[in-house]
XYZ file of C-alpha atoms in Angstrom:
670
model
C 0.000 0.000 0.000
C 1.325 3.443 -0.940
C 1.987 6.077 1.677
C 0.080 9.332 1.447
C 3.056 11.231 0.027
C 3.636 8.497 -2.579
C -0.034 8.565 -3.576
C 0.005 12.346 -3.903
C 3.167 12.178 -6.020
C 1.572 9.539 -8.248
C -1.573 11.631 -8.731
C 0.545 14.712 -9.469
C 2.543 12.809 -12.098
C -0.665 11.459 -13.632
C -2.142 14.954 -13.838
C 1.032 16.223 -15.466
C 0.932 13.460 -18.102
C -2.711 14.269 -18.850
C -1.931 17.975 -19.258
C 0.937 17.122 -21.609
C -1.380 14.974 -23.696
C 0.612 11.780 -23.165
C -2.058 10.173 -21.007
C -5.776 10.240 -21.627
C -8.433 10.610 -18.984
C -10.681 7.622 -18.424
C -13.645 9.994 -18.088
C -13.001 13.112 -20.206
C -15.348 16.095 -20.162
C -17.740 16.032 -23.145
C -20.117 18.915 -23.898
C -21.095 17.783 -27.397
C -24.723 17.571 -28.504
C -24.476 13.818 -29.083
C -23.237 13.142 -25.573
C -25.972 15.361 -24.113
C -28.543 13.277 -26.009
C -27.072 10.124 -24.499
C -27.215 11.596 -20.983
C -30.828 12.642 -21.452
C -31.742 9.187 -22.774
C -30.112 7.608 -19.701
C -32.100 9.890 -17.393
C -35.363 8.818 -19.050
C -34.386 5.177 -19.509
C -34.891 5.499 -23.295
C -33.201 2.324 -24.484
C -33.813 2.926 -28.174
C -32.284 6.411 -28.188
C -29.296 5.150 -26.167
C -28.565 2.506 -28.805
C -28.902 5.022 -31.643
C -26.537 7.538 -30.028
C -23.968 4.880 -29.077
C -23.985 3.677 -32.685
C -22.988 7.209 -33.727
C -19.715 6.760 -31.804
C -20.331 8.756 -28.618
C -17.886 8.040 -25.782
C -19.912 6.176 -23.144
C -17.214 6.860 -20.523
C -17.233 10.650 -20.839
C -18.753 12.935 -18.207
C -21.004 15.963 -18.424
C -20.506 19.403 -16.883
C -21.906 18.117 -13.594
C -19.253 15.362 -13.479
C -21.730 12.550 -14.201
C -21.117 9.676 -16.602
C -24.048 8.028 -18.457
C -23.765 4.965 -16.221
C -24.088 7.074 -13.061
C -26.870 9.200 -14.556
C -28.862 6.053 -15.199
C -28.612 5.110 -11.517
C -29.654 8.594 -10.411
C -32.546 8.519 -12.862
C -33.775 5.364 -11.195
C -33.775 7.162 -7.847
C -35.257 10.399 -9.110
C -38.110 9.348 -11.363
C -40.366 7.108 -9.340
C -42.507 6.249 -12.353
C -39.560 5.241 -14.543
C -39.489 1.590 -15.550
C -36.791 -0.152 -13.534
C -36.622 -2.943 -16.087
C -35.951 -0.427 -18.829
C -33.188 1.186 -16.777
C -31.652 -2.200 -16.048
C -31.531 -2.785 -19.806
C -29.864 0.617 -20.272
C -27.186 -0.298 -17.710
C -26.621 -3.582 -19.534
C -26.379 -1.815 -22.895
C -23.855 0.719 -21.560
C -21.684 -2.025 -20.087
C -21.819 -4.048 -23.304
C -20.787 -0.913 -25.194
C -17.636 -0.476 -23.072
C -18.767 1.624 -20.112
C -16.342 1.364 -17.180
C -17.311 0.301 -13.674
C -14.036 -0.586 -11.982
C -14.012 -1.240 -8.281
C -11.536 0.781 -6.218
C -11.842 3.752 -8.566
C -13.750 6.946 -7.926
C -16.195 6.635 -10.838
C -16.617 2.891 -10.321
C -17.487 3.254 -6.649
C -19.962 6.029 -7.516
C -21.740 3.641 -9.887
C -21.944 0.897 -7.299
C -23.074 3.285 -4.550
C -25.898 4.701 -6.673
C -27.181 1.302 -7.838
C -30.883 1.151 -7.043
C -31.015 -2.513 -6.090
C -28.964 -5.701 -5.914
C -29.970 -6.712 -9.427
C -28.256 -3.697 -10.976
C -25.365 -3.812 -8.496
C -24.649 -7.445 -9.353
C -24.780 -6.587 -13.055
C -22.199 -3.844 -12.521
C -19.931 -6.174 -10.564
C -20.183 -8.882 -13.225
C -18.385 -6.723 -15.803
C -14.735 -6.921 -14.894
C -12.064 -4.585 -16.229
C -10.858 -6.653 -19.180
C -14.376 -7.326 -20.437
C -15.568 -3.740 -20.294
C -12.507 -1.816 -21.448
C -11.156 -3.993 -24.251
C -14.057 -4.934 -26.546
C -11.587 -5.379 -29.427
C -9.624 -8.063 -27.581
C -11.214 -11.031 -29.472
C -10.514 -9.289 -32.795
C -6.890 -8.544 -31.884
C -6.400 -12.066 -30.508
C -7.539 -13.594 -33.802
C -5.197 -11.410 -35.866
C -2.283 -12.326 -33.567
C -3.128 -16.040 -33.762
C -2.570 -15.982 -37.528
C 1.184 -15.791 -36.869
C 1.253 -19.268 -35.333
C -1.679 -20.979 -37.106
C -0.553 -23.721 -39.474
C -3.886 -25.358 -40.275
C -5.806 -24.492 -42.294
C -3.262 -22.779 -44.495
C -3.985 -19.080 -44.901
C -0.554 -17.454 -45.427
C 0.490 -16.273 -48.892
C 4.025 -14.947 -48.347
C 7.067 -16.321 -46.559
C 9.674 -13.963 -45.073
C 13.088 -15.342 -44.116
C 15.624 -13.833 -41.722
C 18.943 -15.624 -41.109
C 17.359 -19.013 -41.748
C 14.207 -18.370 -39.718
C 10.902 -18.253 -41.649
C 7.793 -16.178 -40.970
C 4.531 -17.161 -42.701
C 2.564 -13.976 -43.192
C -0.462 -12.524 -44.958
C -0.108 -9.914 -47.652
C -3.427 -8.222 -46.928
C -2.460 -7.658 -43.258
C 0.991 -6.352 -44.176
C -0.462 -4.115 -46.892
C -3.054 -2.649 -44.505
C -0.604 -2.024 -41.649
C 2.615 -0.952 -43.398
C 2.908 1.769 -46.075
C 6.087 0.060 -47.323
C 4.361 -3.271 -47.931
C 1.368 -1.501 -49.444
C 3.547 0.048 -52.155
C 5.550 -3.133 -52.660
C 2.533 -5.412 -53.098
C 0.663 -2.889 -55.241
C 3.568 -2.992 -57.708
C 4.191 -6.749 -57.496
C 1.135 -8.525 -56.052
C 2.469 -11.926 -57.123
C 5.343 -11.734 -54.594
C 5.366 -14.907 -52.488
C 8.702 -14.620 -50.658
C 10.889 -11.914 -49.195
C 14.254 -11.893 -47.491
C 15.162 -9.274 -44.930
C 18.730 -7.883 -44.656
C 21.065 -9.936 -42.413
C 21.800 -6.894 -40.248
C 18.334 -7.228 -38.726
C 18.108 -10.045 -36.132
C 15.193 -12.469 -36.492
C 14.066 -11.547 -32.957
C 13.725 -7.896 -34.007
C 11.653 -8.802 -37.053
C 9.549 -11.152 -34.905
C 8.763 -8.330 -32.461
C 7.862 -6.074 -35.399
C 5.524 -8.677 -36.912
C 3.854 -9.310 -33.565
C 3.223 -5.585 -33.343
C 1.864 -5.490 -36.913
C -0.472 -8.387 -36.061
C -1.876 -6.479 -33.056
C 0.011 -8.485 -30.450
C 1.570 -7.181 -27.251
C 5.265 -6.394 -27.206
C 6.993 -8.795 -24.785
C 9.021 -7.414 -21.891
C 11.831 -9.819 -22.776
C 12.910 -9.099 -26.360
C 14.829 -12.359 -26.564
C 18.467 -11.201 -26.577
C 21.292 -12.673 -24.577
C 23.786 -15.548 -24.546
C 22.883 -18.400 -26.871
C 20.415 -16.372 -28.956
C 22.919 -15.071 -31.472
C 22.098 -11.426 -30.708
C 22.464 -9.101 -27.758
C 19.591 -7.032 -26.454
C 21.197 -3.867 -27.827
C 21.434 -5.446 -31.283
C 17.773 -6.419 -31.126
C 16.762 -2.887 -30.097
C 18.854 -1.485 -32.939
C 17.199 -3.941 -35.322
C 13.719 -2.917 -34.136
C 14.628 0.722 -34.754
C 15.792 -0.091 -38.287
C 12.827 -2.269 -39.200
C 10.346 0.301 -37.852
C 11.894 2.933 -40.112
C 12.063 0.580 -43.095
C 8.421 -0.531 -42.768
C 7.352 3.046 -41.884
C 5.711 2.130 -38.584
C 7.420 4.531 -36.177
C 4.874 3.840 -33.477
C 6.584 0.468 -33.010
C 9.716 2.102 -31.601
C 7.684 4.360 -29.313
C 5.798 1.341 -27.982
C 9.066 -0.436 -27.156
C 10.383 2.595 -25.260
C 7.203 2.984 -23.186
C 6.851 -0.700 -22.399
C 8.085 -0.178 -18.815
C 5.261 2.210 -17.830
C 2.245 -0.004 -17.171
C -0.478 2.596 -17.651
C 1.127 4.251 -20.686
C 1.744 0.837 -22.199
C -1.886 -0.174 -21.645
C -3.154 3.054 -23.174
C -0.815 2.790 -26.149
C -1.882 -0.796 -26.796
C -5.546 0.197 -26.744
C -4.830 3.010 -29.187
C -2.756 0.752 -31.440
C -5.427 -1.965 -31.564
C -8.006 0.663 -32.499
C -5.617 2.082 -35.113
C -4.998 -1.394 -36.529
C -8.725 -2.078 -36.680
C -9.249 1.218 -38.524
C -6.478 0.369 -41.011
C -7.984 -3.051 -41.710
C -11.412 -1.442 -42.035
C -10.102 1.040 -44.612
C -8.408 -1.771 -46.514
C -11.620 -3.815 -46.384
C -13.715 -0.996 -47.849
C -11.189 -0.097 -50.543
C -10.494 -3.666 -51.653
C -13.089 -6.240 -50.613
C -16.312 -4.243 -50.912
C -15.026 -2.116 -53.763
C -14.413 -5.231 -55.859
C -17.650 -7.082 -55.168
C -19.335 -8.278 -58.346
C -23.071 -8.272 -59.103
C -24.111 -10.715 -61.826
C -27.190 -12.576 -62.988
C -27.799 -15.559 -60.715
C -27.789 -18.037 -63.586
C -24.290 -16.847 -64.530
C -22.807 -16.673 -61.021
C -21.221 -20.131 -61.168
C -19.436 -19.225 -64.397
C -17.408 -16.400 -62.825
C -13.652 -17.045 -62.908
C -11.388 -15.094 -60.556
C -7.654 -15.827 -60.743
C -5.997 -16.953 -57.508
C -3.137 -14.501 -58.063
C -5.058 -11.252 -57.726
C -4.237 -7.745 -56.576
C -6.334 -7.881 -53.418
C -4.924 -11.291 -52.328
C -8.391 -12.857 -52.026
C -8.428 -16.661 -51.803
C -12.175 -17.378 -51.829
C -15.414 -15.910 -53.247
C -18.574 -15.734 -51.143
C -21.857 -15.664 -53.026
C -25.206 -14.314 -51.825
C -28.317 -14.519 -54.005
C -31.066 -11.948 -54.074
C -34.146 -13.311 -52.268
C -36.875 -14.436 -54.635
C -39.480 -12.274 -52.906
C -37.325 -9.146 -53.390
C -38.144 -7.515 -56.693
C -35.376 -5.631 -58.518
C -35.740 -1.906 -58.881
C -38.438 -1.133 -61.404
C -39.766 -4.704 -61.377
C -42.907 -5.942 -59.710
C -44.400 -8.978 -61.379
C -42.480 -9.276 -64.606
C -45.320 -7.816 -66.657
C -45.452 -4.281 -65.273
C -41.749 -3.504 -65.084
C -41.090 0.182 -64.715
C -44.800 0.976 -64.189
C -45.613 2.872 -60.984
C -47.917 0.865 -58.765
C -51.267 2.649 -58.244
C -53.828 1.135 -55.857
C -56.927 -0.152 -57.571
C -59.914 2.126 -57.024
C -63.522 1.295 -57.685
C -65.024 3.936 -59.986
C -68.399 2.383 -60.842
C -71.541 1.332 -59.029
C -72.925 -2.172 -58.764
C -71.215 -5.554 -58.577
C -67.697 -5.903 -59.956
C -68.236 -9.505 -61.180
C -64.672 -10.340 -60.108
C -63.104 -7.724 -62.387
C -60.906 -5.155 -60.576
C -61.486 -1.576 -61.653
C -58.388 0.611 -61.817
C -57.558 4.117 -63.023
C -58.023 4.711 -66.707
C -54.390 5.753 -67.028
C -53.094 2.302 -66.003
C -50.981 0.956 -68.886
C -51.926 -2.361 -70.401
C -49.889 -5.423 -69.451
C -47.521 -6.263 -72.248
C -46.552 -9.900 -72.575
C -43.488 -8.904 -74.541
C -42.073 -6.921 -71.616
C -39.044 -8.899 -70.320
C -38.769 -10.164 -66.760
C -35.819 -8.691 -64.843
C -33.278 -11.405 -63.995
C -32.464 -12.358 -60.426
C -29.123 -11.037 -59.215
C -26.287 -12.499 -57.152
C -23.404 -10.737 -55.425
C -19.898 -12.184 -55.198
C -17.576 -10.917 -52.455
C -13.818 -11.600 -52.643
C -12.624 -12.604 -49.172
C -9.663 -13.974 -47.229
C -9.804 -17.268 -45.420
C -7.645 -15.844 -42.652
C -10.502 -13.546 -41.608
C -13.289 -16.032 -42.301
C -11.730 -18.370 -39.721
C -13.345 -16.206 -37.040
C -16.441 -18.218 -37.928
C -16.528 -21.805 -36.647
C -18.463 -22.692 -39.793
C -15.615 -21.632 -42.094
C -12.945 -22.970 -39.728
C -14.466 -26.452 -39.998
C -14.960 -26.128 -43.748
C -11.393 -25.059 -44.519
C -9.852 -27.561 -42.090
C -11.580 -30.547 -43.692
C -11.332 -32.350 -46.994
C -14.279 -30.503 -48.521
C -13.997 -29.166 -52.052
C -14.035 -25.596 -50.723
C -10.785 -26.265 -48.841
C -8.836 -27.289 -51.937
C -6.417 -24.975 -53.747
C -7.428 -24.323 -57.368
C -6.222 -21.972 -60.154
C -9.443 -19.989 -59.748
C -11.115 -18.974 -56.503
C -13.671 -21.346 -55.053
C -17.229 -19.946 -54.916
C -19.066 -20.629 -51.645
C -22.778 -19.867 -51.539
C -24.151 -18.483 -48.272
C -27.895 -18.701 -47.696
C -28.622 -15.052 -46.906
C -29.325 -11.789 -48.801
C -26.333 -9.804 -50.119
C -26.863 -6.975 -47.606
C -26.710 -9.466 -44.744
C -23.558 -11.138 -46.052
C -21.961 -7.706 -46.374
C -22.821 -7.040 -42.732
C -21.278 -10.377 -41.708
C -18.064 -9.655 -43.627
C -17.883 -6.159 -42.154
C -18.014 -7.660 -38.670
C -15.390 -10.307 -39.417
C -12.959 -7.771 -40.881
C -13.597 -4.783 -38.602
C -15.474 -5.971 -35.462
C -18.150 -3.411 -36.372
C -21.790 -4.392 -36.579
C -23.852 -1.327 -37.454
C -27.008 -2.430 -39.237
C -30.631 -1.264 -39.239
C -33.427 -2.952 -37.354
C -35.032 -4.322 -40.522
C -31.901 -6.434 -41.168
C -31.418 -7.556 -37.572
C -33.366 -10.830 -37.715
C -31.697 -11.853 -41.000
C -28.289 -11.041 -39.488
C -29.230 -13.089 -36.422
C -30.024 -16.153 -38.549
C -26.879 -15.692 -40.669
C -24.708 -15.425 -37.539
C -26.362 -18.543 -36.151
C -25.750 -20.388 -39.430
C -22.079 -19.365 -39.514
C -21.599 -19.919 -35.751
C -20.511 -16.345 -34.988
C -21.689 -15.928 -31.410
C -20.538 -12.328 -30.938
C -22.421 -11.142 -34.018
C -25.485 -13.106 -32.906
C -25.426 -11.344 -29.564
C -25.007 -7.962 -31.256
C -28.046 -8.678 -33.443
C -30.010 -9.599 -30.320
C -28.963 -6.289 -28.715
C -30.149 -4.337 -31.773
C -33.516 -6.105 -31.760
C -34.078 -5.730 -28.025
C -33.083 -2.039 -27.986
C -34.154 -0.439 -31.266
C -37.230 -2.678 -31.328
C -37.966 -1.887 -27.715
C -38.969 1.783 -27.982
C -39.484 3.138 -24.491
C -41.207 -0.057 -23.336
C -44.230 1.836 -22.090
C -47.438 -0.093 -21.532
C -49.743 -0.047 -24.517
C -52.327 1.738 -22.413
C -49.868 4.592 -21.889
C -49.616 5.010 -25.641
C -53.272 4.973 -26.602
C -56.830 5.598 -25.486
C -58.162 2.655 -23.527
C -60.189 0.380 -25.748
C -58.341 1.211 -28.958
C -55.455 -0.553 -30.621
C -52.034 0.670 -31.643
C -51.820 0.539 -35.445
C -49.384 -2.181 -36.457
C -47.686 0.254 -38.849
C -46.360 2.167 -35.834
C -44.585 -0.878 -34.406
C -40.909 -1.263 -35.214
C -40.795 -5.048 -35.361
C -42.930 -8.144 -35.800
C -42.756 -9.447 -32.261
C -43.987 -12.886 -33.327
C -40.991 -13.260 -35.648
C -38.660 -12.082 -32.874
C -39.879 -14.683 -30.381
C -39.671 -17.486 -32.941
C -36.202 -16.301 -33.958
C -35.138 -16.436 -30.302
C -36.349 -20.030 -30.092
C -34.664 -21.126 -33.322
C -31.318 -19.445 -32.576
C -31.313 -20.252 -28.845
C -30.918 -16.644 -27.694
C -32.515 -16.273 -24.228
C -32.274 -12.482 -24.470
C -34.790 -12.420 -27.318
C -37.135 -14.817 -25.534
C -37.110 -12.571 -22.468
C -37.502 -9.472 -24.622
C -40.505 -10.972 -26.412
C -42.199 -11.899 -23.137
C -41.591 -8.414 -21.715
C -42.811 -6.782 -24.931
C -46.048 -8.783 -24.802
C -46.547 -8.113 -21.076
C -46.316 -4.342 -21.489
C -48.775 -4.412 -24.403
C -50.811 -7.485 -23.506
C -54.225 -5.859 -23.967
C -53.405 -5.407 -27.661
C -52.310 -8.995 -28.273
C -54.270 -11.236 -25.915
C -57.267 -11.568 -28.259
C -55.281 -12.165 -31.447
C -55.254 -15.605 -33.049
C -51.523 -15.203 -33.809
C -50.877 -14.795 -30.083
C -52.873 -17.942 -29.310
C -50.892 -19.845 -31.934
C -47.623 -18.618 -30.397
C -48.718 -19.871 -26.962
C -49.592 -23.213 -28.529
C -46.124 -23.372 -30.119
C -44.477 -22.564 -26.790
C -46.400 -25.375 -25.138
C -45.402 -27.756 -27.936
C -41.673 -27.057 -27.444
C -41.723 -29.365 -24.408
C -41.239 -32.944 -25.598
C -43.505 -35.414 -23.895
C -45.536 -32.609 -22.351
C -47.549 -33.506 -19.239
C -50.618 -31.718 -17.891
C -48.625 -30.342 -14.965
C -45.946 -28.783 -17.202
C -45.989 -25.009 -17.440
C -45.673 -22.931 -20.614
C -42.378 -21.049 -20.616
C -43.583 -18.044 -22.618
C -46.674 -17.603 -20.440
C -44.612 -17.906 -17.267
C -42.360 -15.092 -18.472
C -45.324 -12.960 -19.536
C -46.935 -13.384 -16.115
C -43.674 -12.359 -14.436
C -43.255 -9.186 -16.501
C -46.963 -8.426 -16.237
C -46.640 -8.499 -12.460
C -43.568 -6.279 -12.743
C -45.422 -3.852 -15.013
C -48.038 -3.125 -12.374
C -46.064 -3.656 -9.166
C -43.139 -1.371 -9.909
C -45.295 1.740 -9.918
C -46.057 1.496 -6.229
C -44.118 -1.355 -4.604
C -42.094 1.133 -2.566
C -45.335 2.554 -1.173
C -46.178 -0.710 0.646
C -49.207 -1.477 -1.542
C -48.159 -4.882 -2.886
C -51.047 -6.606 -1.120
C -53.432 -4.728 -3.379
C -52.286 -6.901 -6.270
C -53.561 -10.027 -4.511
C -56.917 -8.797 -3.221
C -58.555 -8.966 -6.655
C -62.335 -8.937 -6.621
C -62.894 -7.568 -3.112
C -60.714 -4.547 -3.821
C -62.417 -3.978 -7.144
C -65.960 -4.017 -5.740
C -65.088 -1.596 -2.930
C -63.289 0.737 -5.345
C -66.226 0.836 -7.739
C -68.767 1.592 -4.972
C -66.622 4.386 -3.570
C -66.008 5.970 -6.971
C -69.677 5.799 -7.986
C -70.689 7.554 -4.767
C -68.240 10.356 -5.459
C -69.447 10.737 -9.021
C -73.067 11.061 -7.793
C -72.045 13.702 -5.283
C -70.182 15.542 -8.008
C -73.249 15.506 -10.253
C -75.153 17.331 -7.484
C -72.539 20.092 -7.393
C -70.954 18.990 -4.109
C -67.217 19.460 -3.513
C -65.752 16.095 -2.625
C -62.373 15.421 -0.966
C -60.512 12.814 -3.026
C -57.041 11.819 -1.905
C -56.271 15.280 -0.627
C -57.706 16.979 -3.724
C -61.002 18.761 -4.343
C -63.116 17.666 -7.315
C -65.647 20.248 -8.449
C -68.509 20.169 -10.904
C -67.542 21.046 -14.448
C -69.896 21.929 -17.222
C -67.674 21.001 -20.151
C -67.133 17.421 -21.265
C -63.821 16.149 -22.503
C -63.806 15.875 -26.251
C -61.469 12.867 -26.175
C -63.890 10.822 -24.094
C -61.648 10.694 -21.039
C -58.341 9.807 -22.634
C -56.151 11.120 -19.803
C -54.600 8.196 -18.055
C -51.678 7.013 -16.014
C -50.549 3.409 -15.788
C -53.312 2.002 -17.960
C -56.279 3.984 -16.590
C -58.659 6.526 -18.120
C -60.180 9.432 -16.196
C -63.692 10.653 -16.919
C -65.368 13.356 -14.820
C -62.854 12.715 -12.022
C -63.446 8.941 -11.977
C -60.751 6.450 -12.945
C -61.759 3.668 -15.298
C -60.074 0.328 -15.901
C -59.398 -1.601 -19.097
C -62.932 -3.009 -19.144
C -64.516 0.429 -18.654
C -65.436 -0.031 -14.978
C -64.826 2.697 -12.372
C -61.926 2.328 -9.914
C -61.396 4.174 -6.652
C -57.886 5.385 -7.431
C -54.919 4.584 -9.644
C -53.535 1.884 -7.383
C -56.874 0.084 -7.163
C -57.245 0.453 -10.915
C -53.843 -1.123 -11.498
C -54.793 -4.067 -9.319
C -58.047 -4.501 -11.258
C -56.288 -4.254 -14.625
C -53.811 -6.861 -13.476
C -56.604 -9.255 -12.564
C -58.398 -8.557 -15.866
C -55.346 -9.479 -17.908
C -54.662 -12.581 -15.808
C -58.286 -13.598 -16.337
C -57.868 -13.225 -20.105
C -54.804 -15.456 -19.964
C -56.818 -18.112 -18.110
C -59.608 -17.892 -20.689
C -57.063 -18.277 -23.482
C -55.675 -21.414 -21.850
C -59.180 -22.829 -21.490
C -59.855 -22.134 -25.169
C -56.588 -23.836 -26.167
C -57.295 -26.703 -23.727
C -53.929 -26.194 -22.069
C -53.137 -26.437 -18.372
C -50.420 -24.034 -17.211
């Protein structure tokens, strides 16, 4: 343990390094508009907005002018806004941590997060994210690149470098992306398959340089000494020469700062991010730039020479889905014709003949059908090995693993846009895709066994598809339905996708989504069919077996109503059911009668007076699933409740009763 004077000296030195720009703050001040949007979203528990702002690249570890980070603001929001959804805020905390937010124990900001945690559930979540997991999200990417130096099977290298009899099997696309020297060399002579370094450079020095190029950590022991053939000074001199020759001066700086633990850690983080950015730039300028779009029937006839300028060693093919019509094509007979809805313009029966606008062009049989398209992406097996699917394929005796004069074409069962997203993740660790692609990306990641991408797709679905997770009754007038066009996702597809891909996060999200909007779904036949499917997922089902989806819905339904007043000591109201409802209705009806006679009535500390004007919206004001009409609070079935808490208890019982009726109709016991 450091003495007080040593601690003060350490803090003074750290402050000096920060002022000089050599050391970065873990929580820098950020007054940008984007960061302010993130802070506001954390205060409100707006999961969707948080995901959108984080995708824009906002620093989740910055702090605002009041010295609060987003993670701490989320905890304070939970304490401040009593009506905020705790579940939504828990999801925000989880999203921030998954996006790299820091919560280190024994640090000032970390202890503030833990202290402000609202409950044990959030506190345990914060403690579960250790330092390495939260601060180095690129570690799996960097580890894969480094592993290429020692991987012998399957073969992925395409150039051999020799130094004093020692060989290094390397990859031209990595060298070209990371070193300006190699970029120029391979651009002029892409067919180069071997290279010999000058004998004045020790093999150990070149090995350290290549480990740095491949995003590895520089070892403390550089390998010099008796029996190695080179002294440590000779190796350092060799590293200096090779860094100048390959034009990667940051290598020499990293070697010099290797003794300072914090500077070394910061420099490594910066270098991994720099390396990822260089590979991303190379990916965009070479892989995506050279993708080929051809007619599907001609895709197998494409010939791409193995010795090519972008060093690709395989072609990935994605076909356009049959249901997707090319631009300007609808049914093959009306290509290029704008689609105008049919409109009836005459009276009387139509006799099965649709009546359309007079200006609708006639269907011409001679009009050609637009051909289906396929996209071919040149790729590198070294990067595809991040997928267990490709690792198994290239390590086996399959045809795709054989070396041929022309690149093998491998067809992937997904749309071209989805395959492009998958390749972008494999090459850059980035996974920025819209919500409408998320389910397709989820299935593609499951097919290719890319767990990290599958989890990222699940995060996109459960955040962007989540909205603010308000109850349906908070978003509409009681008794009406939310138009399906306003929903971001098809929740039925999401739940089924969670089952098929074995992603518990989506199953939980679907149950919570249904629970907070149950009054809109409980009477739908699609919902009944989904419950039947959930029951059928249990093999050899017995009468005493529960239904997993319904169990989760009941849990989140209870949470939906309880969280609004559990701290007020009113939990028992949820279990009193009918007795509470009858008493509430009688009390409210008596107050309404007194109001009709012009009598001032005390109601929970307020005074309700006679009003002569009726609400034009029919009593649409509500809170927590209730409507208010003439001072009375009505429940989902239109009955009068005594107050909001009684109304919530009644609504809870109404929805549970509908679930029981649904089970009776389906002849299921759960």
